Amino acid sequence: MDVATTTTAIRALLTGDATFAADIAAAIGQPVARVLRANTPWEQISANQLPCFVMEQGDGATSSWASGDESGLVIGHRSQAFSYELDICLLWNEQNRETAADQRAALPGALGRLFLRNPQPGGCNAAWLKEWMPDQGVRHPLQCWVARVHCEITIED
Protein backbone atom coordinates (compact mmCIF):
# COMPACT_ATOMS: atom_id res chain seq x y z
CA MET A 1 0.00 0.00 0.00
CA ASP A 2 1.21 3.49 -0.70
CA VAL A 3 0.11 7.12 -0.76
CA ALA A 4 -0.37 7.21 -4.53
CA THR A 5 -2.73 4.20 -4.57
CA THR A 6 -4.86 5.55 -1.73
CA THR A 7 -4.98 9.05 -3.21
CA THR A 8 -5.97 7.71 -6.63
CA ALA A 9 -8.74 5.61 -5.06
CA ILE A 10 -10.10 8.60 -3.13
CA ARG A 11 -9.98 10.72 -6.27
CA ALA A 12 -12.06 8.09 -8.07
CA LEU A 13 -14.60 8.03 -5.22
CA LEU A 14 -15.16 11.80 -5.44
CA THR A 15 -16.75 11.47 -8.87
CA GLY A 16 -17.45 7.72 -9.10
CA ASP A 17 -19.47 7.03 -5.95
CA ALA A 18 -23.06 7.58 -7.14
CA THR A 19 -24.45 8.31 -3.67
CA PHE A 20 -21.74 10.88 -2.93
CA ALA A 21 -22.14 12.49 -6.36
CA ALA A 22 -25.88 12.81 -5.74
CA ASP A 23 -25.29 14.24 -2.24
CA ILE A 24 -22.88 16.86 -3.61
CA ALA A 25 -25.17 17.77 -6.51
CA ALA A 26 -28.06 18.19 -4.06
CA ALA A 27 -25.90 20.25 -1.71
CA ILE A 28 -24.49 22.75 -4.22
CA GLY A 29 -27.14 22.51 -6.91
CA GLN A 30 -24.95 21.01 -9.63
CA PRO A 31 -22.84 17.91 -10.21
CA VAL A 32 -19.06 17.96 -9.75
CA ALA A 33 -17.25 15.96 -12.43
CA ARG A 34 -13.71 17.36 -12.21
CA VAL A 35 -10.94 16.59 -9.74
CA LEU A 36 -7.70 18.55 -10.04
CA ARG A 37 -4.84 16.48 -8.66
CA ALA A 38 -2.44 19.19 -7.63
CA ASN A 39 -2.94 22.19 -5.42
CA THR A 40 -3.69 24.86 -7.99
CA PRO A 41 -3.95 28.51 -6.92
CA TRP A 42 -7.62 29.45 -7.07
CA GLU A 43 -6.82 32.42 -9.28
CA GLN A 44 -5.57 29.98 -11.93
CA ILE A 45 -8.76 27.90 -11.96
CA SER A 46 -11.01 29.26 -14.66
CA ALA A 47 -14.75 29.70 -14.23
CA ASN A 48 -15.42 26.95 -16.79
CA GLN A 49 -13.59 24.46 -14.51
CA LEU A 50 -16.05 25.09 -11.65
CA PRO A 51 -17.36 23.32 -9.74
CA CYS A 52 -14.36 21.13 -9.03
CA PHE A 53 -12.47 19.30 -6.35
CA VAL A 54 -8.80 20.07 -5.78
CA MET A 55 -6.69 17.46 -3.97
CA GLU A 56 -3.26 17.78 -2.41
CA GLN A 57 -1.21 15.46 -0.23
CA GLY A 58 -0.57 16.77 3.27
CA ASP A 59 1.94 15.81 5.92
CA GLY A 60 2.70 12.22 6.90
CA ALA A 61 4.32 10.52 9.88
CA THR A 62 4.90 7.07 11.34
CA SER A 63 1.89 5.50 12.98
CA SER A 64 1.23 2.81 15.55
CA TRP A 65 -2.02 1.89 13.75
CA ALA A 66 -0.89 -1.47 12.35
CA SER A 67 1.86 -2.49 14.74
CA GLY A 68 1.15 -0.90 18.11
CA ASP A 69 4.73 0.39 18.06
CA GLU A 70 5.40 4.14 18.00
CA SER A 71 7.85 3.72 15.11
CA GLY A 72 5.24 1.90 13.06
CA LEU A 73 7.68 -0.96 12.49
CA VAL A 74 6.72 -4.60 12.84
CA ILE A 75 9.04 -7.37 14.03
CA GLY A 76 11.69 -8.03 11.41
CA HIS A 77 11.16 -4.59 9.89
CA ARG A 78 9.17 -6.04 6.97
CA SER A 79 6.61 -3.24 7.09
CA GLN A 80 6.01 0.15 8.62
CA ALA A 81 2.76 1.98 9.30
CA PHE A 82 2.24 5.62 8.38
CA SER A 83 -0.53 8.14 8.63
CA TYR A 84 -0.94 11.07 6.29
CA GLU A 85 -3.37 13.81 5.56
CA LEU A 86 -5.08 14.45 2.26
CA ASP A 87 -6.62 17.86 1.65
CA ILE A 88 -9.70 17.96 -0.56
CA CYS A 89 -11.09 21.33 -1.56
CA LEU A 90 -14.45 21.88 -3.23
CA LEU A 91 -14.72 25.09 -5.26
CA TRP A 92 -17.95 26.40 -6.77
CA ASN A 93 -19.77 29.66 -7.42
CA GLU A 94 -22.88 30.73 -5.53
CA GLN A 95 -24.12 34.31 -5.62
CA ASN A 96 -26.57 34.06 -2.71
CA ARG A 97 -24.75 34.16 0.65
CA GLU A 98 -27.56 32.40 2.56
CA THR A 99 -27.70 29.60 0.01
CA ALA A 100 -23.90 29.27 0.13
CA ALA A 101 -23.96 28.94 3.93
CA ASP A 102 -26.53 26.14 3.67
CA GLN A 103 -24.43 24.46 0.97
CA ARG A 104 -21.28 24.54 3.12
CA ALA A 105 -23.24 23.08 6.06
CA ALA A 106 -24.32 20.07 3.96
CA LEU A 107 -20.81 19.09 2.86
CA PRO A 108 -19.38 17.48 6.05
CA GLY A 109 -22.20 14.93 6.14
CA ALA A 110 -21.77 14.03 2.49
CA LEU A 111 -18.00 13.49 2.76
CA GLY A 112 -18.24 11.77 6.14
CA ARG A 113 -20.77 9.27 4.76
CA LEU A 114 -18.53 8.64 1.72
CA PHE A 115 -15.78 7.32 4.01
CA LEU A 116 -18.22 5.40 6.19
CA ARG A 117 -19.25 3.51 3.03
CA ASN A 118 -15.64 3.27 1.77
CA PRO A 119 -13.39 3.05 4.86
CA GLN A 120 -10.40 1.50 3.06
CA PRO A 121 -10.03 3.22 -0.32
CA GLY A 122 -7.35 1.65 -2.46
CA GLY A 123 -6.77 -1.02 0.18
CA CYS A 124 -5.39 1.36 2.80
CA ASN A 125 -5.78 0.47 6.48
CA ALA A 126 -8.38 3.20 7.02
CA ALA A 127 -9.43 6.66 5.88
CA TRP A 128 -11.87 9.10 7.46
CA LEU A 129 -12.93 12.73 7.46
CA LYS A 130 -10.78 14.36 10.12
CA GLU A 131 -11.73 18.04 9.89
CA TRP A 132 -13.03 20.71 7.56
CA MET A 133 -12.47 24.42 7.09
CA PRO A 134 -15.15 26.48 5.35
CA ASP A 135 -14.01 29.82 3.99
CA GLN A 136 -17.17 31.40 5.47
CA GLY A 137 -17.85 33.32 2.28
CA VAL A 138 -14.58 35.26 2.31
CA ARG A 139 -14.06 34.81 -1.45
CA HIS A 140 -17.75 35.28 -2.31
CA PRO A 141 -19.17 34.47 -4.86
CA LEU A 142 -16.42 31.83 -5.15
CA GLN A 143 -17.14 29.27 -2.46
CA CYS A 144 -14.34 27.18 -1.00
CA TRP A 145 -14.71 24.30 1.43
CA VAL A 146 -11.61 22.34 2.47
CA ALA A 147 -11.70 18.91 4.10
CA ARG A 148 -8.80 17.07 5.66
CA VAL A 149 -8.95 13.30 5.31
CA HIS A 150 -6.79 11.15 7.57
CA CYS A 151 -5.31 8.05 5.91
CA GLU A 152 -3.54 5.09 7.51
CA ILE A 153 -1.29 2.99 5.29
CA THR A 154 1.27 0.22 5.70
CA ILE A 155 4.31 0.10 3.46
CA GLU A 156 5.73 -3.38 3.09
CA ASP A 157 9.12 -4.63 1.94
Coordinates of C-alpha atoms in Angstrom, one line a residue:
M1 CA 0.0 0.0 0.0
D2 CA 1.2 3.5 -0.7
V3 CA 0.1 7.1 -0.8
A4 CA -0.4 7.2 -4.5
T5 CA -2.7 4.2 -4.6
T6 CA -4.9 5.6 -1.7
T7 CA -5.0 9.1 -3.2
T8 CA -6.0 7.7 -6.6
A9 CA -8.7 5.6 -5.1
I10 CA -10.1 8.6 -3.1
R11 CA -10.0 10.7 -6.3
A12 CA -12.1 8.1 -8.1
L13 CA -14.6 8.0 -5.2
L14 CA -15.2 11.8 -5.4
T15 CA -16.7 11.5 -8.9
G16 CA -17.5 7.7 -9.1
D17 CA -19.5 7.0 -6.0
A18 CA -23.1 7.6 -7.1
T19 CA -24.5 8.3 -3.7
F20 CA -21.7 10.9 -2.9
A21 CA -22.1 12.5 -6.4
A22 CA -25.9 12.8 -5.7
D23 CA -25.3 14.2 -2.2
I24 CA -22.9 16.9 -3.6
A25 CA -25.2 17.8 -6.5
A26 CA -28.1 18.2 -4.1
A27 CA -25.9 20.2 -1.7
I28 CA -24.5 22.7 -4.2
G29 CA -27.1 22.5 -6.9
Q30 CA -24.9 21.0 -9.6
P31 CA -22.8 17.9 -10.2
V32 CA -19.1 18.0 -9.7
A33 CA -17.3 16.0 -12.4
R34 CA -13.7 17.4 -12.2
V35 CA -10.9 16.6 -9.7
L36 CA -7.7 18.6 -10.0
R37 CA -4.8 16.5 -8.7
A38 CA -2.4 19.2 -7.6
N39 CA -2.9 22.2 -5.4
T40 CA -3.7 24.9 -8.0
P41 CA -4.0 28.5 -6.9
W42 CA -7.6 29.5 -7.1
E43 CA -6.8 32.4 -9.3
Q44 CA -5.6 30.0 -11.9
I45 CA -8.8 27.9 -12.0
S46 CA -11.0 29.3 -14.7
A47 CA -14.8 29.7 -14.2
N48 CA -15.4 26.9 -16.8
Q49 CA -13.6 24.5 -14.5
L50 CA -16.1 25.1 -11.6
P51 CA -17.4 23.3 -9.7
C52 CA -14.4 21.1 -9.0
F53 CA -12.5 19.3 -6.3
V54 CA -8.8 20.1 -5.8
M55 CA -6.7 17.5 -4.0
E56 CA -3.3 17.8 -2.4
Q57 CA -1.2 15.5 -0.2
G58 CA -0.6 16.8 3.3
D59 CA 1.9 15.8 5.9
G60 CA 2.7 12.2 6.9
A61 CA 4.3 10.5 9.9
T62 CA 4.9 7.1 11.3
S63 CA 1.9 5.5 13.0
S64 CA 1.2 2.8 15.6
W65 CA -2.0 1.9 13.7
A66 CA -0.9 -1.5 12.3
S67 CA 1.9 -2.5 14.7
G68 CA 1.1 -0.9 18.1
D69 CA 4.7 0.4 18.1
E70 CA 5.4 4.1 18.0
S71 CA 7.9 3.7 15.1
G72 CA 5.2 1.9 13.1
L73 CA 7.7 -1.0 12.5
V74 CA 6.7 -4.6 12.8
I75 CA 9.0 -7.4 14.0
G76 CA 11.7 -8.0 11.4
H77 CA 11.2 -4.6 9.9
R78 CA 9.2 -6.0 7.0
S79 CA 6.6 -3.2 7.1
Q80 CA 6.0 0.1 8.6
A81 CA 2.8 2.0 9.3
F82 CA 2.2 5.6 8.4
S83 CA -0.5 8.1 8.6
Y84 CA -0.9 11.1 6.3
E85 CA -3.4 13.8 5.6
L86 CA -5.1 14.5 2.3
D87 CA -6.6 17.9 1.7
I88 CA -9.7 18.0 -0.6
C89 CA -11.1 21.3 -1.6
L90 CA -14.5 21.9 -3.2
L91 CA -14.7 25.1 -5.3
W92 CA -18.0 26.4 -6.8
N93 CA -19.8 29.7 -7.4
E94 CA -22.9 30.7 -5.5
Q95 CA -24.1 34.3 -5.6
N96 CA -26.6 34.1 -2.7
R97 CA -24.8 34.2 0.7
E98 CA -27.6 32.4 2.6
T99 CA -27.7 29.6 0.0
A100 CA -23.9 29.3 0.1
A101 CA -24.0 28.9 3.9
D102 CA -26.5 26.1 3.7
Q103 CA -24.4 24.5 1.0
R104 CA -21.3 24.5 3.1
A105 CA -23.2 23.1 6.1
A106 CA -24.3 20.1 4.0
L107 CA -20.8 19.1 2.9
P108 CA -19.4 17.5 6.1
G109 CA -22.2 14.9 6.1
A110 CA -21.8 14.0 2.5
L111 CA -18.0 13.5 2.8
G112 CA -18.2 11.8 6.1
R113 CA -20.8 9.3 4.8
L114 CA -18.5 8.6 1.7
F115 CA -15.8 7.3 4.0
L116 CA -18.2 5.4 6.2
R117 CA -19.2 3.5 3.0
N118 CA -15.6 3.3 1.8
P119 CA -13.4 3.0 4.9
Q120 CA -10.4 1.5 3.1
P121 CA -10.0 3.2 -0.3
G122 CA -7.3 1.6 -2.5
G123 CA -6.8 -1.0 0.2
C124 CA -5.4 1.4 2.8
N125 CA -5.8 0.5 6.5
A126 CA -8.4 3.2 7.0
A127 CA -9.4 6.7 5.9
W128 CA -11.9 9.1 7.5
L129 CA -12.9 12.7 7.5
K130 CA -10.8 14.4 10.1
E131 CA -11.7 18.0 9.9
W132 CA -13.0 20.7 7.6
M133 CA -12.5 24.4 7.1
P134 CA -15.2 26.5 5.4
D135 CA -14.0 29.8 4.0
Q136 CA -17.2 31.4 5.5
G137 CA -17.9 33.3 2.3
V138 CA -14.6 35.3 2.3
R139 CA -14.1 34.8 -1.5
H140 CA -17.8 35.3 -2.3
P141 CA -19.2 34.5 -4.9
L142 CA -16.4 31.8 -5.2
Q143 CA -17.1 29.3 -2.5
C144 CA -14.3 27.2 -1.0
W145 CA -14.7 24.3 1.4
V146 CA -11.6 22.3 2.5
A147 CA -11.7 18.9 4.1
R148 CA -8.8 17.1 5.7
V149 CA -9.0 13.3 5.3
H150 CA -6.8 11.2 7.6
C151 CA -5.3 8.1 5.9
E152 CA -3.5 5.1 7.5
I153 CA -1.3 3.0 5.3
T154 CA 1.3 0.2 5.7
I155 CA 4.3 0.1 3.5
E156 CA 5.7 -3.4 3.1
D157 CA 9.1 -4.6 1.9

